[in-house]
XYZ file of C-alpha atoms in Angstrom:
478
model
C -10.272 1.619 46.461
C -7.437 2.237 44.085
C -3.892 1.578 43.038
C -1.093 3.917 42.008
C 1.751 3.384 39.560
C 4.485 5.516 38.078
C 3.759 4.289 34.538
C 0.513 2.926 33.132
C 0.031 1.488 29.640
C -3.622 1.568 28.643
C -4.239 -1.175 26.095
C -2.878 -4.683 25.768
C -2.005 -5.012 22.095
C 1.289 -5.218 20.240
C 2.454 -1.762 21.337
C 1.951 -2.572 25.031
C 4.213 -5.618 24.863
C 7.021 -3.800 23.083
C 6.731 -0.862 25.474
C 6.961 -3.233 28.455
C 10.149 -4.820 27.115
C 11.684 -1.397 26.515
C 10.773 -0.275 30.041
C 12.688 -3.216 31.520
C 15.692 -2.439 29.359
C 15.642 1.176 30.505
C 15.622 0.178 34.163
C 12.022 0.378 35.359
C 11.728 -0.804 38.952
C 9.400 -3.620 40.079
C 5.966 -2.285 40.951
C 6.280 0.903 38.881
C 4.607 -0.309 35.668
C 1.057 -1.481 35.031
C -0.661 -2.674 31.826
C -4.452 -2.483 31.629
C -6.160 -4.540 28.923
C -9.701 -5.608 28.077
C -8.342 -8.903 26.785
C -7.811 -11.767 29.255
C -4.286 -12.560 27.990
C -0.995 -10.608 27.955
C 0.018 -8.732 24.775
C 0.598 -10.820 21.655
C 1.597 -10.449 18.010
C -1.725 -9.588 16.378
C -0.635 -10.332 12.762
C -0.559 -14.031 13.677
C -4.358 -14.038 13.882
C -4.860 -13.711 10.110
C -1.884 -15.898 9.218
C -0.539 -18.693 11.407
C -3.629 -18.918 13.611
C -5.799 -19.967 10.677
C -3.507 -22.617 9.210
C -5.035 -26.101 8.870
C -1.835 -27.792 10.089
C 0.177 -26.847 13.189
C -1.699 -23.568 13.693
C -0.171 -20.893 15.918
C -1.574 -20.728 19.428
C -0.683 -18.809 22.550
C 1.727 -18.689 24.262
C 3.813 -19.208 21.107
C 3.185 -15.705 19.697
C 3.190 -13.437 22.717
C 5.201 -10.280 22.084
C 7.968 -9.731 21.279
C 8.699 -12.755 19.065
C 7.619 -10.807 16.001
C 10.898 -8.900 16.162
C 12.971 -11.919 17.247
C 13.037 -10.671 20.831
C 12.078 -12.271 24.144
C 8.687 -13.939 24.419
C 6.828 -12.102 27.160
C 4.746 -14.755 28.914
C 2.733 -14.133 32.105
C 5.747 -15.490 34.012
C 7.986 -12.857 32.406
C 5.767 -9.997 33.589
C 5.675 -11.429 37.099
C 9.462 -11.840 37.225
C 9.901 -8.195 36.203
C 7.377 -6.839 38.665
C 4.975 -5.598 35.982
C 1.323 -5.567 37.030
C -1.087 -7.020 34.473
C -4.663 -5.845 34.908
C -6.361 -8.082 32.353
C -9.993 -8.529 31.355
C -10.592 -4.988 32.543
C -12.355 -2.154 30.742
C -11.582 1.456 31.604
C -14.816 3.425 31.443
C -13.432 6.921 32.027
C -10.147 8.810 32.149
C -9.183 12.129 33.737
C -5.868 13.307 32.320
C -5.775 16.374 34.578
C -6.073 14.308 37.730
C -4.060 11.458 36.193
C -6.623 8.804 36.993
C -8.407 5.975 35.212
C -11.689 4.487 36.406
C -12.388 0.844 35.565
C -15.793 -0.667 34.889
C -15.453 -2.477 38.225
C -15.175 0.861 40.010
C -11.451 0.809 40.771
C -9.389 3.975 40.392
C -5.887 3.561 38.976
C -3.625 6.591 39.143
C -0.370 7.258 37.315
C 2.401 9.775 36.785
C 2.939 8.898 33.131
C 0.295 7.353 30.864
C 0.920 5.630 27.510
C -2.243 5.279 25.436
C -2.017 2.118 23.351
C -5.723 1.499 22.861
C -5.395 0.624 19.164
C -8.533 0.490 17.050
C -11.797 -1.407 16.764
C -13.312 -3.083 13.728
C -16.070 -1.207 11.937
C -19.330 -3.157 12.151
C -21.880 -3.849 9.444
C -24.503 -1.882 11.360
C -22.464 1.286 10.863
C -23.178 0.871 7.146
C -26.856 0.108 7.554
C -26.662 -3.696 7.415
C -27.812 -5.918 10.291
C -26.289 -9.273 11.154
C -23.046 -8.812 13.082
C -24.334 -11.039 15.879
C -25.047 -14.008 13.623
C -23.010 -17.033 14.691
C -21.282 -17.355 11.316
C -20.438 -13.663 10.799
C -16.838 -13.097 11.866
C -14.540 -10.150 12.475
C -10.833 -10.402 13.286
C -9.293 -8.076 15.853
C -8.374 -10.339 18.782
C -7.894 -13.941 19.870
C -11.571 -14.330 20.736
C -12.485 -13.294 17.182
C -9.915 -15.708 15.776
C -11.253 -18.587 17.876
C -14.746 -17.875 16.631
C -13.596 -17.761 13.012
C -11.722 -21.068 13.376
C -14.730 -22.780 14.980
C -17.096 -21.629 12.227
C -14.613 -22.550 9.518
C -14.113 -26.041 10.906
C -17.871 -26.549 11.152
C -18.341 -25.975 7.411
C -15.256 -27.479 5.786
C -15.459 -27.198 2.019
C -18.300 -24.696 2.288
C -18.765 -21.183 0.926
C -16.905 -18.271 2.467
C -17.733 -14.662 1.579
C -15.163 -12.005 2.483
C -16.524 -8.469 2.763
C -13.647 -6.066 2.146
C -10.552 -6.022 -0.050
C -7.919 -4.719 2.367
C -5.464 -6.436 4.718
C -8.011 -8.529 6.619
C -9.856 -9.460 3.443
C -6.746 -10.519 1.533
C -5.105 -12.419 4.371
C -8.286 -14.175 5.521
C -9.195 -15.077 1.935
C -5.816 -16.763 1.523
C -6.153 -18.624 4.823
C -9.689 -19.810 4.067
C -8.650 -20.983 0.606
C -5.790 -22.942 2.174
C -8.462 -24.530 4.369
C -10.233 -25.645 1.171
C -13.148 -23.228 1.446
C -14.823 -21.787 -1.657
C -13.893 -18.127 -1.234
C -15.450 -15.035 -2.812
C -14.185 -11.530 -2.031
C -16.553 -8.555 -2.313
C -15.435 -4.932 -2.203
C -16.530 -1.577 -3.678
C -13.191 -0.542 -5.163
C -11.957 -1.363 -8.665
C -9.205 -3.614 -7.286
C -7.911 -5.143 -4.057
C -5.784 -3.219 -1.527
C -6.905 0.024 -3.142
C -5.243 2.231 -0.528
C -1.805 0.953 -1.495
C -1.747 -1.158 -4.656
C -1.774 0.266 -8.168
C -4.104 -1.462 -10.665
C -1.114 -3.291 -12.142
C 0.126 -4.558 -8.781
C -3.401 -5.516 -7.738
C -3.904 -7.455 -10.975
C -0.808 -9.531 -10.180
C -2.236 -10.614 -6.820
C -5.780 -11.076 -8.060
C -4.557 -13.382 -10.818
C -2.623 -15.399 -8.252
C -5.661 -15.634 -5.968
C -7.836 -16.761 -8.865
C -5.379 -19.594 -9.528
C -5.988 -20.618 -5.916
C -9.747 -20.661 -6.463
C -10.625 -17.264 -4.968
C -13.249 -15.260 -6.853
C -13.644 -11.475 -6.908
C -16.762 -9.342 -7.138
C -15.744 -5.681 -7.379
C -17.515 -2.360 -7.492
C -20.372 -3.302 -5.192
C -21.190 -3.667 -1.499
C -23.194 -5.823 0.841
C -26.863 -4.793 1.047
C -28.348 -7.474 3.336
C -27.926 -10.941 4.805
C -30.372 -13.829 4.493
C -30.757 -15.858 7.686
C -32.449 -19.096 8.651
C -34.764 -19.611 11.618
C -31.751 -20.095 13.914
C -30.300 -16.701 13.018
C -27.505 -18.168 10.904
C -26.535 -16.471 7.644
C -27.331 -18.541 4.572
C -26.675 -16.002 1.805
C -25.194 -12.587 1.131
C -27.130 -10.076 -0.993
C -25.155 -7.461 -2.894
C -26.243 -4.073 -4.141
C -25.562 -5.096 -7.753
C -28.179 -7.858 -7.453
C -25.826 -10.785 -6.858
C -26.825 -13.326 -4.206
C -24.019 -15.490 -2.812
C -24.603 -18.620 -0.718
C -22.607 -18.357 2.500
C -21.577 -20.722 5.285
C -19.225 -18.156 6.779
C -18.975 -14.384 6.317
C -15.769 -12.562 7.259
C -16.062 -8.787 7.565
C -12.995 -6.583 7.110
C -14.325 -3.135 6.231
C -11.943 -0.945 8.169
C -11.129 0.169 11.682
C -11.661 3.195 13.890
C -9.105 4.324 16.509
C -10.200 3.965 20.130
C -10.058 7.623 21.168
C -13.412 8.032 22.934
C -11.956 8.108 26.474
C -9.892 11.163 25.595
C -12.164 13.204 23.354
C -12.438 16.714 24.788
C -9.294 16.174 26.873
C -6.556 15.660 24.294
C -6.037 17.156 20.837
C -7.203 14.846 18.054
C -6.059 14.910 14.427
C -6.582 12.654 11.416
C -8.800 10.354 13.417
C -6.229 9.737 16.141
C -4.627 11.377 19.150
C -2.164 14.028 18.027
C 1.366 13.695 19.405
C 4.630 15.550 18.874
C 7.976 14.143 17.762
C 8.400 12.553 21.205
C 4.987 10.848 21.085
C 3.662 13.268 23.705
C 0.054 14.388 23.499
C -1.231 17.886 24.265
C -0.850 16.884 27.938
C 2.868 16.280 28.570
C 2.306 13.424 31.042
C 0.352 11.468 28.412
C 1.841 9.659 25.407
C 0.100 7.821 22.554
C 1.480 5.048 20.338
C 0.403 2.591 17.653
C -2.800 2.799 15.607
C -4.296 5.462 17.863
C -1.450 7.987 17.449
C -1.190 10.703 14.778
C 2.492 11.607 14.746
C 4.836 13.737 12.609
C 6.589 11.714 9.909
C 9.825 13.650 9.479
C 10.588 12.121 6.098
C 7.492 13.746 4.579
C 7.094 16.759 6.828
C 3.509 15.997 7.864
C 1.429 14.296 10.530
C 0.079 10.835 9.781
C -1.717 8.008 11.549
C -0.410 4.625 10.449
C -2.242 1.331 10.872
C 0.440 -1.334 10.932
C 2.249 -3.532 13.422
C 5.682 -2.086 12.592
C 4.567 1.412 13.540
C 3.063 0.052 16.771
C 6.263 -1.722 17.756
C 8.629 1.136 16.982
C 6.505 4.019 18.273
C 6.020 2.151 21.568
C 9.712 1.584 22.037
C 10.479 5.152 21.092
C 7.940 6.589 23.566
C 9.497 4.621 26.415
C 12.968 5.844 25.442
C 11.677 9.437 25.378
C 10.151 8.958 28.838
C 13.089 7.215 30.492
C 15.982 8.985 28.746
C 14.633 12.327 27.520
C 18.062 13.935 27.162
C 19.326 11.135 24.933
C 16.284 10.939 22.677
C 15.794 12.939 19.481
C 12.469 13.230 17.669
C 10.998 10.022 16.268
C 12.184 9.516 12.682
C 10.066 6.736 11.240
C 10.098 5.311 7.726
C 6.539 4.096 7.010
C 6.618 0.346 6.434
C 3.908 -2.134 5.468
C 4.102 -5.814 4.615
C 1.998 -8.908 4.123
C 2.404 -12.637 3.530
C -0.292 -14.598 1.684
C -0.031 -18.082 0.181
C 3.591 -18.295 -1.035
C 3.775 -14.536 -1.640
C 5.458 -11.906 0.501
C 5.712 -8.182 -0.152
C 7.122 -5.088 1.561
C 6.429 -1.410 1.010
C 8.343 1.599 2.334
C 7.561 5.299 2.286
C 4.625 6.915 0.539
C 2.552 5.886 -2.483
C 2.289 9.461 -3.771
C 3.125 10.918 -7.162
C 4.020 9.053 -10.350
C 4.395 5.277 -10.148
C 7.122 3.387 -11.998
C 6.645 -0.385 -12.211
C 9.525 -2.787 -12.712
C 10.140 -6.524 -12.833
C 8.448 -9.390 -14.648
C 4.748 -9.231 -13.800
C 4.345 -12.774 -15.075
C 7.127 -13.966 -12.767
C 7.852 -14.134 -9.056
C 9.574 -10.797 -8.404
C 7.836 -7.505 -9.110
C 8.160 -4.005 -7.805
C 7.336 -0.332 -8.099
C 8.705 3.068 -7.179
C 6.771 6.257 -6.473
C 8.292 9.567 -7.533
C 7.013 12.896 -6.210
C 8.499 16.354 -6.791
C 11.487 14.826 -8.502
C 12.404 12.438 -5.673
C 11.858 8.799 -4.862
C 9.314 8.658 -2.018
C 8.045 5.072 -2.029
C 9.178 1.561 -2.926
C 7.328 -1.745 -3.230
C 8.806 -5.199 -3.752
C 7.302 -8.685 -3.985
C 9.472 -11.782 -3.773
C 12.665 -10.068 -2.655
C 15.555 -11.305 -0.540
C 16.413 -9.846 2.854
C 19.165 -7.769 1.241
C 16.853 -6.506 -1.502
C 14.196 -5.424 0.993
C 16.858 -3.627 3.007
C 18.024 -1.892 -0.170
C 14.605 -0.515 -1.109
C 14.132 0.660 2.479
C 17.453 2.497 2.494
C 16.890 3.996 -0.935
C 13.455 5.265 0.087
C 14.797 6.904 3.226
C 17.518 8.620 1.191
C 14.920 10.099 -1.203
C 17.262 10.232 -4.231
C 16.586 12.714 -7.000
C 14.998 11.118 -10.065
C 15.606 12.890 -13.379
C 14.355 10.236 -15.783
C 11.562 7.833 -14.806
C 12.100 5.736 -17.937
C 15.697 5.179 -16.827
C 14.412 4.284 -13.362
C 12.083 1.714 -14.915
C 14.933 0.259 -16.927
C 17.188 -0.096 -13.880
C 14.390 -1.531 -11.745
C 15.553 -3.152 -8.523
C 19.133 -2.438 -9.542
C 18.532 1.256 -8.851
C 17.748 0.664 -5.161
C 20.664 -1.747 -4.818
C 23.088 0.772 -6.328
C 21.764 3.702 -4.312
C 21.914 1.772 -1.042
C 25.511 0.760 -1.714
C 26.791 4.080 -3.086
C 24.792 7.028 -1.745
C 26.065 10.458 -2.787
C 24.928 13.234 -0.491
C 24.866 16.968 -0.948
C 24.129 19.770 1.541
C 20.664 19.632 3.113
C 17.823 21.105 1.137
C 14.059 21.214 1.038
C 12.787 17.863 -0.184
C 9.568 17.643 1.723
C 10.977 17.314 5.206
C 14.107 15.249 4.535
C 17.502 16.634 5.547
C 19.270 14.523 2.935
C 19.315 14.886 -0.819
C 20.692 12.102 -2.937
C 21.766 13.353 -6.303
C 21.727 11.045 -9.297
C 24.612 8.597 -8.619
C 27.551 8.564 -11.006
C 27.769 4.788 -11.149
C 30.577 4.594 -13.737
C 32.699 7.014 -11.693
C 32.059 5.000 -8.539
C 33.146 1.798 -10.254
C 36.366 3.371 -11.557
C 37.169 4.952 -8.215
C 36.539 1.631 -6.477
C 38.939 -0.213 -8.780
C 41.660 2.420 -8.340
C 41.249 2.372 -4.564
C 41.331 -1.424 -4.420
C 44.447 -1.537 -6.585
C 46.169 1.067 -4.413
C 45.382 -0.841 -1.227
C 46.655 -4.083 -2.763
C 49.901 -2.450 -3.937
C 50.530 -0.914 -0.535
C 49.862 -4.236 1.158
C 52.346 -5.994 -1.122
C 55.051 -3.342 -0.537
C 54.463 -3.260 3.201
C 54.576 -7.054 3.456
C 57.907 -7.302 1.645
C 59.414 -4.501 3.718
C 58.163 -6.045 6.947
C 59.830 -9.351 6.042
C 63.135 -7.487 5.515
C 62.771 -6.000 9.038
């Protein structure tokens, strides 16, 4: 038994939903597209799980956050897929794939064939056992990758209101879950081996800003150590967390966020892998031209930096999925994917955005005792990364544009002095010169001549006004 489709999306996460919407916009015919997912529900906005889903009042629940509401697009409910003739094969695990024969074999024994395959399998959470600690199956040990995980976390949390929560890990999941649990009036302690939170992105100064804020909300930090074992009662429920530094923390709930691993196992030995993911070209094509990969599982060339990267964030999933569909459906109209790396988070009343790369020398700006802070990263004489907390929509757009332009930076002390004003000025008045080698960018932004721009603007405005006055008077005479 088997079914055949023109297009198959393997995986039912964020990328699958955005790809499905793009397929309909590009004219896919009913019956041509199929989505296969291990989850029992259609694709949804996964960031909601560590934010709105955990709120104590009016928590987010499906169908409210099906894709593609995260980008203010249509909400793709089961009815939407049916109306567009898209086959949803849910609650189904694919146990093997043959990219030469263009077939997928499900755990139930069904063969699904395709002409074009989009791999959107995402990543799985790393388990404690992979680090030599047992206890993942305890009823009050929680991970957070899907709705089932979120339901479990909520149930445990509600069963021990006001109790002790231990968060293992200081990254995205750790920070966002810690905030949500604190809002739910849990006593929260975060444990991680690094010297500060969000070590892959934050500088010590930025991290200190957030840690101080969390401490004001009652969250405690234990840094520079790791989990060594879990104490359990006779029912197999965790009662305490033992750390390598000798600390023992009472625990009613343990949330584990220690990293992820891309789901590439079906394609190992069949497709080229790089940097932990499936290597694709600038059109999101793998080493087999009929197979594409998007989202967390894809290692793709980032043109801005002239190198291949694998990015773990919802924005990359959304945009790479849409791009892959465009490349498939309109290959002659599609140029290589040109993505500006983007990361963001919202915790408590805080909200930050980061664009580009956190490489090179960092320049902090803003009042780190206030509500708006930021930083720039400068590498090889050019701005390559920008971070901003507490910005407006226009300010976030400005740092994004400035980062993409990669302006030349001659004086970092001057950059620090200008702070956010630098990005605002650059985004409004970019000065370009002929293309050169700036690490993969085809645009060089020389140091703007702000005074000259201002003078020129005044002269131009005055000239336009004078012409308008003269023209108006002459027109009245006609």
